[in-house]
Short mmCIF file of C-alpha atoms in Angstrom, two decimals:
data_model
loop_
_atom_site.label_atom_id
_atom_site.label_comp_id
_atom_site.label_asym_id
_atom_site.label_seq_id
_atom_site.Cartn_x
_atom_site.Cartn_y
_atom_site.Cartn_z
CA UNK A 197 66.06 -22.82 4.67
CA UNK A 198 66.95 -26.46 5.21
CA UNK A 199 65.09 -28.29 7.92
CA UNK A 200 68.32 -29.18 9.64
CA UNK A 201 69.61 -25.65 9.65
CA UNK A 202 70.54 -24.44 13.19
CA UNK A 203 68.08 -21.58 13.09
CA UNK A 204 65.27 -23.93 12.04
CA UNK A 205 66.09 -26.32 14.86
CA UNK A 206 66.11 -23.40 17.31
CA UNK A 207 62.62 -22.18 16.39
CA UNK A 208 61.21 -25.74 16.42
CA UNK A 209 62.51 -26.25 19.96
CA UNK A 210 61.20 -22.88 21.08
CA UNK A 211 57.75 -23.62 19.68
CA UNK A 212 57.68 -26.99 21.51
CA UNK A 213 58.57 -25.31 24.81
CA UNK A 214 55.82 -22.72 24.33
CA UNK A 215 53.09 -25.14 23.29
CA UNK A 216 53.80 -27.84 25.90
CA UNK A 217 52.37 -25.90 28.91
CA UNK A 218 49.25 -25.10 26.92
CA UNK A 219 48.75 -28.77 26.05
CA UNK A 220 49.31 -29.80 29.65
CA UNK A 221 46.78 -27.20 30.82
CA UNK A 222 44.20 -28.41 28.34
CA UNK A 223 44.81 -32.00 29.41
CA UNK A 224 44.12 -30.99 32.99
CA UNK A 225 40.68 -29.76 31.94
CA UNK A 226 39.58 -33.18 30.63
CA UNK A 227 37.03 -34.79 33.09
CA UNK A 228 37.33 -38.51 33.92
CA UNK A 229 34.27 -40.68 33.09
CA UNK A 230 31.59 -40.34 35.77
CA UNK A 231 31.08 -43.34 38.07
CA UNK A 232 27.43 -44.40 38.24
CA UNK A 233 25.98 -44.14 41.75
CA UNK A 234 25.06 -47.38 43.53
CA UNK A 235 21.56 -48.77 42.99
CA UNK A 236 19.37 -49.49 46.02
CA UNK A 237 16.88 -52.34 45.53
CA UNK A 238 14.35 -53.55 48.12
CA UNK A 239 12.89 -57.05 47.80
CA UNK A 240 9.83 -57.55 50.02
CA UNK A 241 8.84 -61.16 50.63
CA UNK A 242 6.45 -63.47 52.45
CA UNK A 243 6.20 -67.24 52.66
CA UNK A 244 3.82 -69.86 54.04
CA UNK A 245 0.88 -67.47 54.12
CA UNK A 246 -1.53 -70.43 53.92
CA UNK A 247 -4.59 -68.35 53.09
CA UNK A 248 -4.55 -66.39 56.37
CA UNK A 249 -6.37 -63.35 55.04
CA UNK A 250 -8.40 -62.84 58.23
CA UNK A 251 -7.17 -60.61 61.09
CA UNK A 252 -5.18 -62.37 63.80
CA UNK A 253 -2.73 -61.40 66.56
CA UNK A 254 -0.03 -60.91 63.91
CA UNK A 255 -0.85 -60.77 60.21
CA UNK A 256 -4.05 -60.49 58.23
CA UNK A 257 -4.06 -59.24 54.64
CA UNK A 258 -5.43 -55.80 55.56
CA UNK A 259 -2.54 -55.20 57.98
CA UNK A 260 0.06 -56.76 55.72
CA UNK A 261 -1.06 -54.33 53.01
CA UNK A 262 -0.59 -51.38 55.35
CA UNK A 263 2.93 -52.37 56.41
CA UNK A 264 3.99 -53.19 52.85
CA UNK A 265 2.63 -49.99 51.34
CA UNK A 266 4.18 -47.82 54.05
CA UNK A 267 7.58 -49.29 53.27
CA UNK A 268 7.03 -49.12 49.53
CA UNK A 269 6.46 -45.39 49.72
CA UNK A 270 10.03 -45.00 50.98
CA UNK A 271 11.70 -47.22 48.37
CA UNK A 272 11.94 -45.99 44.76
CA UNK A 273 13.06 -49.43 43.51
CA UNK A 274 11.15 -52.31 45.11
CA UNK A 275 9.44 -55.58 44.34
CA UNK A 276 7.17 -58.01 46.25
CA UNK A 277 7.66 -61.79 45.92
CA UNK A 278 6.78 -65.06 47.69
CA UNK A 279 8.54 -68.28 48.67
CA UNK A 280 5.62 -70.71 48.41
CA UNK A 281 2.69 -72.18 50.35
CA UNK A 282 0.73 -68.97 49.95
CA UNK A 283 -2.41 -71.12 49.71
CA UNK A 284 -3.32 -74.58 50.98
CA UNK A 285 -3.85 -75.76 54.58
CA UNK A 286 -5.83 -72.53 54.91
CA UNK A 287 -8.42 -71.40 57.46
CA UNK A 288 -12.04 -71.91 56.50
CA UNK A 289 -12.60 -68.34 55.36
CA UNK A 290 -10.23 -68.91 52.46
CA UNK A 291 -10.45 -72.69 52.09
CA UNK A 292 -14.26 -72.81 51.69
CA UNK A 293 -13.80 -70.47 48.73
CA UNK A 294 -10.96 -72.63 47.32
CA UNK A 295 -8.37 -69.98 48.30
CA UNK A 296 -9.64 -67.74 45.52
CA UNK A 297 -9.89 -64.68 47.85
CA UNK A 298 -6.25 -65.16 48.86
CA UNK A 299 -5.01 -65.34 45.28
CA UNK A 300 -7.05 -62.25 44.41
CA UNK A 301 -5.74 -60.34 47.43
CA UNK A 302 -2.09 -61.15 46.77
CA UNK A 303 -2.52 -60.13 43.16
CA UNK A 304 -4.05 -56.83 44.19
CA UNK A 305 -1.16 -56.37 46.59
CA UNK A 306 1.22 -56.47 43.64
CA UNK A 307 2.92 -59.82 44.13
CA UNK A 308 5.27 -60.25 41.16
CA UNK A 309 6.01 -63.99 41.47
CA UNK A 310 6.29 -66.80 43.98
CA UNK A 311 8.03 -70.12 44.27
CA UNK A 312 5.67 -73.08 44.23
CA UNK A 313 5.06 -74.61 47.66
CA UNK A 314 4.16 -78.20 48.41
CA UNK A 315 0.74 -77.17 49.77
CA UNK A 316 -0.17 -75.52 46.49
CA UNK A 317 -0.25 -79.11 45.19
CA UNK A 318 -2.61 -80.47 47.86
CA UNK A 319 -5.41 -80.76 45.31
CA UNK A 320 -3.22 -81.48 42.31
CA UNK A 321 -1.55 -79.48 39.55
CA UNK A 322 -4.69 -79.14 37.45
CA UNK A 323 -6.61 -77.49 40.28
CA UNK A 324 -3.69 -75.12 40.87
CA UNK A 325 -3.61 -74.24 37.17
CA UNK A 326 -7.38 -73.70 37.18
CA UNK A 327 -7.09 -71.25 40.01
CA UNK A 328 -4.08 -69.42 38.65
CA UNK A 329 -5.77 -69.06 35.25
CA UNK A 330 -9.05 -67.92 36.79
CA UNK A 331 -11.05 -70.71 35.17
CA UNK A 332 -14.45 -71.31 36.74
CA UNK A 333 -16.90 -74.21 36.53
CA UNK A 334 -20.27 -73.69 34.89
CA UNK A 335 -21.81 -72.56 38.18
CA UNK A 336 -19.13 -69.90 38.49
CA UNK A 337 -16.20 -69.49 40.84
CA UNK A 338 -16.69 -69.56 44.58
CA UNK A 339 -15.23 -66.05 44.83
CA UNK A 340 -17.45 -63.69 42.81
CA UNK A 341 -15.54 -62.04 39.99
CA UNK A 342 -12.48 -64.24 40.43
CA UNK A 343 -10.02 -63.66 37.59
CA UNK A 344 -7.17 -65.90 38.71
CA UNK A 345 -3.69 -65.06 39.94
CA UNK A 346 -1.97 -62.12 38.31
CA UNK A 347 1.43 -63.54 39.26
CA UNK A 348 3.19 -66.76 38.15
CA UNK A 349 4.08 -69.78 40.26
CA UNK A 350 7.70 -70.80 39.61
CA UNK A 351 8.97 -74.38 39.88
CA UNK A 352 12.21 -74.92 37.99
CA UNK A 353 12.72 -78.35 39.57
CA UNK A 354 9.27 -79.90 38.98
CA UNK A 355 9.02 -82.01 35.83
CA UNK A 356 6.39 -84.06 34.03
CA UNK A 357 7.72 -87.62 34.10
CA UNK A 358 6.11 -88.45 30.74
CA UNK A 359 7.53 -85.53 28.77
CA UNK A 360 10.51 -84.52 30.89
CA UNK A 361 9.38 -80.91 30.61
CA UNK A 362 8.74 -78.37 33.32
CA UNK A 363 5.11 -78.02 34.31
CA UNK A 364 5.50 -74.42 35.51
CA UNK A 365 7.90 -71.61 34.54
CA UNK A 366 11.37 -71.64 36.06
CA UNK A 367 11.77 -67.86 36.36
CA UNK A 368 10.55 -64.40 35.48
CA UNK A 369 12.64 -61.44 34.34
CA UNK A 370 12.02 -57.92 35.60
CA UNK A 371 13.65 -54.63 34.56
CA UNK A 372 14.30 -52.46 37.62
CA UNK A 373 16.54 -49.43 38.11
CA UNK A 374 18.29 -50.11 34.81
CA UNK A 375 19.03 -53.73 35.72
CA UNK A 376 17.61 -56.99 34.41
CA UNK A 377 16.72 -59.21 37.37
CA UNK A 378 15.79 -62.90 37.25
CA UNK A 379 13.57 -64.34 40.00
CA UNK A 380 14.03 -68.12 39.94
CA UNK A 381 11.78 -70.46 41.92
CA UNK A 382 12.03 -74.04 43.20
CA UNK A 383 9.82 -76.20 45.44
CA UNK A 384 11.22 -78.53 48.08
CA UNK A 385 12.48 -81.78 46.58
CA UNK A 386 10.78 -83.50 49.55
CA UNK A 387 7.33 -82.74 48.13
CA UNK A 388 6.59 -86.46 47.57
CA UNK A 389 7.07 -87.02 51.29
CA UNK A 390 4.57 -84.37 52.37
CA UNK A 391 1.85 -84.43 49.69
CA UNK A 392 -0.72 -87.14 49.05
CA UNK A 393 0.71 -89.30 46.22
CA UNK A 394 -2.33 -89.02 43.96
CA UNK A 395 -1.99 -85.21 43.93
CA UNK A 396 1.52 -85.38 42.45
CA UNK A 397 1.19 -88.46 40.26
CA UNK A 398 3.32 -88.10 37.14
CA UNK A 399 5.60 -85.45 38.63
CA UNK A 400 9.32 -85.56 39.42
CA UNK A 401 11.09 -83.22 41.83
CA UNK A 402 14.80 -82.56 41.32
CA UNK A 403 17.37 -81.25 43.78
CA UNK A 404 16.92 -77.53 44.41
CA UNK A 405 20.57 -76.41 44.31
CA UNK A 406 21.47 -78.57 41.32
CA UNK A 407 18.52 -77.19 39.37
CA UNK A 408 19.25 -73.56 40.21
CA UNK A 409 22.95 -73.95 39.42
CA UNK A 410 22.22 -75.51 36.03
CA UNK A 411 20.10 -72.49 35.07
CA UNK A 412 22.84 -69.89 35.62
CA UNK A 413 24.35 -69.96 32.10
CA UNK A 414 20.87 -69.75 30.53
CA UNK A 415 19.89 -66.81 32.72
CA UNK A 416 23.10 -64.92 32.00
CA UNK A 417 22.72 -65.61 28.29
CA UNK A 418 19.26 -64.06 28.50
CA UNK A 419 20.82 -60.90 29.92
CA UNK A 420 20.06 -61.33 33.61
CA UNK A 421 22.42 -59.21 35.72
CA UNK A 422 20.99 -60.10 39.14
CA UNK A 423 19.72 -63.58 40.14
CA UNK A 424 17.31 -64.01 43.06
CA UNK A 425 16.52 -67.51 44.36
CA UNK A 426 13.00 -68.13 45.68
CA UNK A 427 13.22 -71.49 47.45
CA UNK A 428 10.38 -73.31 49.18
CA UNK A 429 12.79 -74.96 51.57
CA UNK A 430 14.43 -73.47 54.61
CA UNK A 431 16.23 -73.82 57.91
CA UNK A 432 15.42 -74.24 61.58
CA UNK A 433 16.45 -71.46 63.94
CA UNK A 434 15.92 -70.71 67.62
CA UNK A 435 17.16 -67.13 67.52
CA UNK A 436 15.50 -63.77 67.02
CA UNK A 437 13.71 -62.82 63.82
CA UNK A 438 16.44 -60.24 63.15
CA UNK A 439 20.12 -60.90 63.80
CA UNK A 440 22.11 -57.64 63.43
CA UNK A 441 25.28 -59.67 62.82
CA UNK A 442 23.56 -62.03 60.35
CA UNK A 443 25.61 -64.85 61.95
CA UNK A 444 22.55 -66.79 63.20
CA UNK A 445 24.31 -69.31 65.43
CA UNK A 446 22.50 -72.64 65.48
CA UNK A 447 20.88 -72.22 62.06
CA UNK A 448 20.50 -75.72 60.62
CA UNK A 449 18.55 -77.81 58.17
CA UNK A 450 18.27 -78.47 54.45
CA UNK A 451 18.12 -74.79 53.61
CA UNK A 452 21.64 -74.33 54.94
CA UNK A 453 22.92 -77.20 52.80
CA UNK A 454 21.24 -75.74 49.72
CA UNK A 455 22.74 -72.31 50.42
CA UNK A 456 26.24 -73.74 50.72
CA UNK A 457 25.93 -75.57 47.39
CA UNK A 458 24.24 -72.72 45.51
CA UNK A 459 26.14 -70.92 42.74
CA UNK A 460 27.60 -67.57 43.91
CA UNK A 461 25.79 -65.95 40.97
CA UNK A 462 22.63 -65.86 43.09
CA UNK A 463 22.61 -62.59 45.00
CA UNK A 464 20.16 -63.65 47.71
CA UNK A 465 18.09 -66.63 48.90
CA UNK A 466 14.47 -66.03 49.92
CA UNK A 467 13.37 -69.20 51.68
CA UNK A 468 10.24 -70.78 53.15
CA UNK A 469 8.66 -74.08 54.22
CA UNK A 470 9.99 -74.19 57.80
CA UNK A 471 7.79 -71.34 59.14
CA UNK A 472 10.80 -69.61 60.73
CA UNK A 473 11.65 -65.92 60.85
CA UNK A 474 15.34 -65.16 60.29
CA UNK A 475 17.78 -62.81 58.56
CA UNK A 476 21.07 -64.65 58.13
CA UNK A 477 24.15 -64.79 55.93
CA UNK A 478 25.69 -68.05 54.79
CA UNK A 479 29.14 -67.64 53.28
CA UNK A 480 28.42 -63.92 53.09
CA UNK A 481 25.11 -64.25 51.19
CA UNK A 482 21.71 -63.33 52.64
CA UNK A 483 19.20 -66.08 53.35
CA UNK A 484 15.92 -64.82 54.80
CA UNK A 485 12.50 -66.11 55.79
CA UNK A 486 9.35 -64.34 57.02
CA UNK A 487 7.89 -66.79 59.52
CA UNK A 488 4.39 -67.79 58.47
CA UNK A 489 0.74 -66.70 58.09
CA UNK A 490 1.70 -63.12 57.19
CA UNK A 491 2.91 -62.37 60.71
CA UNK A 492 6.17 -61.00 59.30
CA UNK A 493 7.21 -59.13 56.17
CA UNK A 494 10.85 -59.38 55.09
CA UNK A 495 12.65 -56.53 53.39
CA UNK A 496 15.99 -57.44 51.81
CA UNK A 497 17.96 -54.35 50.79
CA UNK A 498 20.59 -54.85 48.09
CA UNK A 499 23.11 -52.20 47.11
CA UNK A 500 24.27 -52.93 43.57
CA UNK A 501 26.65 -51.41 41.07
CA UNK A 502 25.64 -50.64 37.49
CA UNK A 503 26.48 -54.22 36.44
CA UNK A 504 24.38 -55.84 39.19
CA UNK A 505 27.26 -56.76 41.49
CA UNK A 506 26.20 -56.83 45.16
CA UNK A 507 28.09 -54.17 47.11
CA UNK A 508 26.08 -54.59 50.31
CA UNK A 509 23.13 -56.67 51.53
CA UNK A 510 20.95 -56.15 54.60
CA UNK A 511 17.57 -57.48 55.70
CA UNK A 512 14.86 -56.77 58.25
CA UNK A 513 11.83 -58.78 59.33
CA UNK A 514 8.99 -56.38 60.15
CA UNK A 515 6.21 -57.66 62.43
CA UNK A 516 2.71 -57.19 61.03
CA UNK A 517 0.93 -56.03 64.19
CA UNK A 518 -2.64 -54.85 64.52
CA UNK A 519 -1.97 -52.72 67.57
CA UNK A 520 0.33 -50.32 65.72
CA UNK A 521 -1.09 -50.44 62.19
CA UNK A 522 -4.41 -49.33 60.76
CA UNK A 523 -6.14 -51.81 58.43
CA UNK A 524 -6.08 -51.04 54.73
CA UNK A 525 -9.74 -50.27 53.85
CA UNK A 526 -9.76 -52.04 50.47
CA UNK A 527 -8.38 -55.27 51.87
CA UNK A 528 -10.55 -55.04 54.98
CA UNK A 529 -13.54 -54.97 52.61
CA UNK A 530 -12.21 -58.05 50.81
CA UNK A 531 -11.98 -59.95 54.10
CA UNK A 532 -15.48 -58.85 55.06
CA UNK A 533 -16.85 -60.23 51.78
CA UNK A 534 -15.12 -63.56 52.36
CA UNK A 535 -16.41 -63.67 55.93
CA UNK A 536 -19.98 -63.04 54.80
CA UNK A 537 -19.85 -65.72 52.10
CA UNK A 538 -18.62 -68.36 54.57
CA UNK A 539 -20.43 -67.29 57.74
CA UNK A 540 -23.09 -70.01 57.81
CA UNK A 541 -20.62 -72.85 57.32
CA UNK A 542 -18.08 -71.46 59.75
CA UNK A 543 -20.63 -70.78 62.50
CA UNK A 544 -22.15 -74.24 62.76
CA UNK A 545 -22.00 -75.21 66.46
CA UNK A 546 -20.15 -78.38 67.47
CA UNK A 547 -19.85 -78.60 71.26
CA UNK A 548 -19.44 -76.73 74.51
CA UNK A 549 -16.14 -77.74 76.11
CA UNK A 550 -14.63 -76.97 79.50
CA UNK A 551 -11.04 -77.23 78.32
CA UNK A 552 -8.99 -77.05 75.15
CA UNK A 553 -6.13 -79.10 73.78
CA UNK A 554 -2.62 -78.29 72.57
CA UNK A 555 -0.79 -79.73 69.59
CA UNK A 556 2.64 -79.28 71.19
CA UNK A 557 4.12 -82.62 72.25
CA UNK A 558 4.83 -82.96 75.97
CA UNK A 559 8.32 -84.35 75.33
CA UNK A 560 10.49 -85.13 72.28
CA UNK A 561 9.14 -88.18 70.46
CA UNK A 562 6.05 -87.99 72.65
CA UNK A 563 2.33 -87.33 72.38
CA UNK A 564 0.19 -84.20 72.60
CA UNK A 565 -3.26 -83.67 74.06
CA UNK A 566 -4.67 -82.56 70.70
CA UNK A 567 -2.95 -85.36 68.80
CA UNK A 568 -4.49 -87.81 71.24
CA UNK A 569 -7.92 -86.26 70.76
CA UNK A 570 -7.72 -86.50 66.96
CA UNK A 571 -6.50 -90.12 67.04
CA UNK A 572 -9.33 -91.04 69.43
CA UNK A 573 -11.90 -89.40 67.16
CA UNK A 574 -10.66 -91.33 64.14
CA UNK A 575 -10.79 -94.67 65.96
CA UNK A 576 -14.32 -93.97 67.22
CA UNK A 577 -15.46 -92.97 63.72
CA UNK A 578 -13.90 -96.06 62.16
CA UNK A 579 -15.64 -98.34 64.67
CA UNK A 580 -18.95 -96.91 63.45
CA UNK A 581 -18.04 -97.47 59.79
CA UNK A 582 -16.62 -100.92 59.40
CA UNK A 583 -14.39 -101.34 62.42
CA UNK A 584 -10.77 -100.69 63.44
CA UNK A 585 -8.40 -101.55 66.27
CA UNK A 586 -6.09 -98.49 66.42
CA UNK A 587 -6.20 -94.84 65.39
CA UNK A 588 -3.08 -93.02 64.13
CA UNK A 589 -2.62 -89.43 62.98
CA UNK A 590 0.36 -87.40 61.79
CA UNK A 591 1.34 -84.40 63.90
CA UNK A 592 1.94 -82.28 60.81
CA UNK A 593 -1.73 -82.59 59.84
CA UNK A 594 -2.78 -80.77 63.01
CA UNK A 595 -2.49 -77.09 62.17
CA UNK A 596 -3.94 -75.23 65.17
CA UNK A 597 -4.64 -75.67 68.86
CA UNK A 598 -8.18 -76.26 70.12
CA UNK A 599 -8.82 -73.06 72.05
CA UNK A 600 -11.82 -72.90 74.40
CA UNK A 601 -13.28 -69.53 75.37
CA UNK A 602 -15.67 -69.62 78.37
CA UNK A 603 -19.25 -69.08 77.27
CA UNK A 604 -18.56 -69.75 73.57
CA UNK A 605 -19.28 -72.97 71.73
CA UNK A 606 -16.68 -74.66 69.58
CA UNK A 607 -17.74 -74.15 65.97
CA UNK A 608 -17.10 -75.93 62.71
CA UNK A 609 -14.55 -73.23 61.91
CA UNK A 610 -12.55 -74.07 65.04
CA UNK A 611 -12.44 -77.74 64.08
CA UNK A 612 -11.54 -76.95 60.48
CA UNK A 613 -8.58 -74.86 61.64
CA UNK A 614 -7.23 -77.97 63.35
CA UNK A 615 -7.59 -80.20 60.28
CA UNK A 616 -7.85 -78.02 57.17
CA UNK A 617 -6.70 -80.48 54.50
CA UNK A 618 -9.97 -82.25 53.81
CA UNK A 619 -8.28 -85.62 54.21
CA UNK A 620 -10.17 -88.89 53.91
CA UNK A 621 -9.88 -91.53 56.62
CA UNK A 622 -8.58 -94.89 55.40
CA UNK A 623 -8.83 -98.20 57.23
CA UNK A 624 -6.17 -100.80 56.42
CA UNK A 625 -4.71 -103.98 57.85
CA UNK A 626 -1.09 -104.61 58.87
CA UNK A 627 0.57 -107.25 61.01
CA UNK A 628 1.74 -106.77 64.57
CA UNK A 629 5.32 -107.03 63.33
CA UNK A 630 4.70 -104.21 60.83
CA UNK A 631 3.10 -102.09 63.56
CA UNK A 632 6.15 -102.60 65.77
CA UNK A 633 8.43 -101.55 62.91
CA UNK A 634 6.24 -98.48 62.35
CA UNK A 635 6.52 -97.50 66.03
CA UNK A 636 10.28 -98.04 66.01
CA UNK A 637 10.54 -95.65 63.08
CA UNK A 638 9.03 -92.91 65.25
CA UNK A 639 11.99 -92.96 67.65
CA UNK A 640 15.60 -91.75 67.46
CA UNK A 641 17.54 -91.43 65.33
CA UNK A 642 15.41 -89.45 62.88
CA UNK A 643 16.80 -87.17 60.23
CA UNK A 644 17.05 -83.46 60.98
CA UNK A 645 13.80 -81.75 60.05
CA UNK A 646 12.08 -85.07 59.42
CA UNK A 647 8.49 -85.98 60.29
CA UNK A 648 7.21 -85.51 63.82
CA UNK A 649 5.88 -88.37 65.92
CA UNK A 650 2.69 -90.18 64.96
CA UNK A 651 -0.05 -89.63 67.52
CA UNK A 652 -1.92 -92.72 68.74
CA UNK A 653 -5.36 -93.60 70.07
CA UNK A 654 -5.97 -94.19 73.77
CA UNK A 655 -5.77 -97.99 73.51
CA UNK A 656 -2.23 -98.06 72.03
CA UNK A 657 0.60 -97.36 74.45
CA UNK A 658 4.32 -97.87 74.28
CA UNK A 659 7.41 -97.19 76.37
CA UNK A 660 10.98 -96.81 75.16
CA UNK A 661 14.38 -96.15 76.63
CA UNK A 662 17.87 -95.19 75.54
CA UNK A 663 20.95 -95.33 77.72
CA UNK A 664 23.82 -92.92 76.89
CA UNK A 665 25.83 -94.20 73.95
CA UNK A 666 23.37 -96.97 73.09
CA UNK A 667 20.52 -97.51 70.70
CA UNK A 668 16.81 -97.16 71.41
CA UNK A 669 15.01 -100.04 73.10
CA UNK A 670 11.24 -100.54 72.81
CA UNK A 671 10.42 -101.71 76.32
CA UNK A 672 6.71 -102.42 75.87
CA UNK A 673 3.85 -102.04 73.38
CA UNK A 674 0.27 -102.74 74.41
CA UNK A 675 -3.04 -102.68 72.54
CA UNK A 676 -6.17 -102.65 74.70
CA UNK A 677 -3.99 -103.45 77.69
CA UNK A 678 -2.47 -106.59 76.12
CA UNK A 679 1.06 -107.00 74.73
CA UNK A 680 1.34 -106.47 71.00
CA UNK A 681 1.01 -109.78 69.14
CA UNK A 682 3.53 -109.77 66.30
CA UNK A 683 1.69 -112.57 64.49
CA UNK A 684 -1.87 -111.24 64.41
CA UNK A 685 -3.39 -108.59 62.15
CA UNK A 686 -4.47 -105.17 63.36
CA UNK A 687 -6.91 -102.85 61.61
CA UNK A 688 -5.48 -99.31 61.50
CA UNK A 689 -7.31 -96.08 60.69
CA UNK A 690 -5.38 -93.01 59.54
CA UNK A 691 -5.89 -90.10 57.16
CA UNK A 692 -5.09 -90.76 53.52
CA UNK A 693 -1.84 -88.78 53.65
CA UNK A 694 -0.50 -91.08 56.36
CA UNK A 695 -2.06 -94.24 54.93
CA UNK A 696 -0.44 -93.60 51.55
CA UNK A 697 3.04 -93.39 53.06
CA UNK A 698 3.38 -89.68 53.75
CA UNK A 699 6.01 -88.55 56.27
CA UNK A 700 8.23 -91.42 55.11
CA UNK A 701 5.83 -94.06 56.48
CA UNK A 702 6.30 -96.55 53.66
CA UNK A 703 5.18 -99.41 55.91
CA UNK A 704 1.59 -98.19 55.72
CA UNK A 705 1.70 -98.43 51.93
CA UNK A 706 1.86 -102.18 52.50
CA UNK A 707 -1.51 -102.15 54.28
CA UNK A 708 -4.14 -104.56 52.99
CA UNK A 709 -7.91 -104.38 52.54
CA UNK A 710 -8.05 -100.61 52.29
CA UNK A 711 -11.37 -98.86 52.73
CA UNK A 712 -12.26 -95.16 52.68
CA UNK A 713 -14.63 -94.38 55.55
CA UNK A 714 -15.18 -90.60 55.54
CA UNK A 715 -13.59 -87.15 56.09
CA UNK A 716 -11.28 -86.68 59.07
CA UNK A 717 -13.06 -83.46 60.06
CA UNK A 718 -16.39 -85.33 60.33
CA UNK A 719 -14.78 -87.74 62.77
CA UNK A 720 -13.59 -84.94 65.05
CA UNK A 721 -16.91 -83.08 64.88
CA UNK A 722 -18.85 -86.23 65.82
CA UNK A 723 -16.46 -87.14 68.62
CA UNK A 724 -16.69 -83.71 70.25
CA UNK A 725 -20.44 -83.36 69.86
CA UNK A 726 -21.46 -86.92 70.80
CA UNK A 727 -18.95 -87.78 73.51
CA UNK A 728 -18.89 -85.52 76.60
CA UNK A 729 -15.96 -87.52 78.04
CA UNK A 730 -13.76 -86.93 74.96
CA UNK A 731 -11.58 -84.39 76.73
CA UNK A 732 -11.08 -86.51 79.87
CA UNK A 733 -8.75 -89.08 78.33
CA UNK A 734 -6.38 -86.99 76.22
CA UNK A 735 -3.61 -86.06 78.65
CA UNK A 736 -0.19 -87.08 77.36
CA UNK A 737 1.38 -90.32 78.50
CA UNK A 738 0.51 -92.75 75.74
CA UNK A 739 4.10 -92.54 74.54
CA UNK A 740 6.60 -92.61 77.40
CA UNK A 741 10.34 -92.61 77.72
CA UNK A 742 11.49 -94.74 80.64
#
C-alpha cells in the first residue's frame, strides 16, 4: 500500500499518539547529573612564633599541640601552615640551641609550609639553609638528633641579585579533598630596613602584591584550583582577636594595602609580622593573623565547590591557654630536653634588683624605663672599651620587659629575653648637626607602622613641641647638661643593627671611625651586676613634649 495512502497515514498517526506518552514517561525517569557537595577545608596557621617553645601564660609548643590536635580531630580536610618569623629573636631555651628544637617541634607538629620571615634571616641565608637542611658541623648539631625542617620556607619575592633567581621556593602544591591547592609565600619587602645589612647582602626583595599577582598564571597553568597567600606582612588593629562581622574597623597598615592590590584569585590571606590577632575581610576576602609567640591559633574555614571556588569563608582565633588545656606529653618532653641542655647558661645569676623596667614608652615619641636602662648600659660599656659620648638603642631590639620577682635574682636568661639578637655594639663618630638630624627624624611625621623612637642614654635630653596645624619644633637638645654643639663631633655607641642604618636610620651609616666593642647583652649584664644605682636613673623624661 502506498505510503501516502489514507489508511497508512491513519495508522502512522495512531502509532505516534500511542508511543508519545511512553516516551514522555521514560524521559521523566532520566535523573539529572548529581551536584557535588561543597568541600569544607580548614587552614590552621601561626605566625611570629619566635622560638617560644617553653610554657608561658598563653602559648608553649606543648599546649599549641593540644589545641591544634583537638581541632584537627574534628576536621576531615585540614592543613597547618605558617606566616613567618617562626624562629629568630627567640628566648634562650631555643636560641642557645640555634632554634633547632623549634624547627624540630614544628615539623613534628605537621607544619606543611611557611612564608619566610625577616627574623629567619638574622644570621643570613646560609645559616637558615643549614638549619632547614639539617646540616651539622663536625662537632654535631646543638640539638641532638637534629634532622632539619621537614617543611619548606617560601619566599617568592626574594631574589639573588647576581643571578636574578629566587633563593627559596615560591610555593608548594598540595592535593586535598580532590582539589589542588597552592600555598604561596612572600616576606615583607621592608626586610632591608629591619635586618642587619650583612645578613642580607646580595639579596633583593620585591613588592609582595606584585610578586603574588605575577605568579597567578603560572599557578593556574600548573593546575592549582585554590591559591592561598602566606604573607609575612600585616596590619595594625586595636579590636578583638575575633570580629564576628569581619569588618574590623580601624584596621590599617601595609597589609591592608597589599590585600587591596592582591589578585582576586587568592582565596585567603594569612598574614604576620605585626604581632596582631585579627579575623577580618577586605573586599570580601579573609585576612587573618594569629598574634605572636603561639598565644593564638587561627583556623580559617573555607567552603569550596568542586572547582575550588570559595562559597563561604570564616575564621576563628583560638587562645592557647594553659589553664584549660593539658600539655601534650611528647612536646612537653621535647621542651624538658631543651631546658636541661640550656639550664646552666640560662641560670647564671646577674643581680638582685628591687624593681623592674618596662619597654612601653611613656608617651608617643617618648622614652621607656627599659629603653633608658639599655642605652645607659651601652654607654657605660663603651666608656670602658675605647670611649663614647652618647648611647642609643632601637626600641624594636628590646623584646621583653625586665620583670623582678621578690626573692629571685635576675638571671642571664632574663637579660637574654630582653636582647635576644646577639647584636654587637659599634662605636662611631658623627657631627652635632648629624645628631640633630637624627633626633628630628624620630619625631612626627613618621610613616604608619614605621620604626619606634630611638632610646637615649641619661646624658642626652631633648624637648620638642608642635602647635595644632604646624610642624614639629625641636626646642632644646643637651648633652651632659650643655646645648648640643652642631660643629663638634660626638662619639655614639649603638648596636650594629642601628649603626648600620636599620630602622631607616641612614644617617648612622655615615658614621666615621667605627669600632666593634662587644656584645650588647654583655653590656647589660655588667651594668646590672656592677652598678647598684642602675635602676635609679631610668624613669622616663629624657624625651619630652612641651
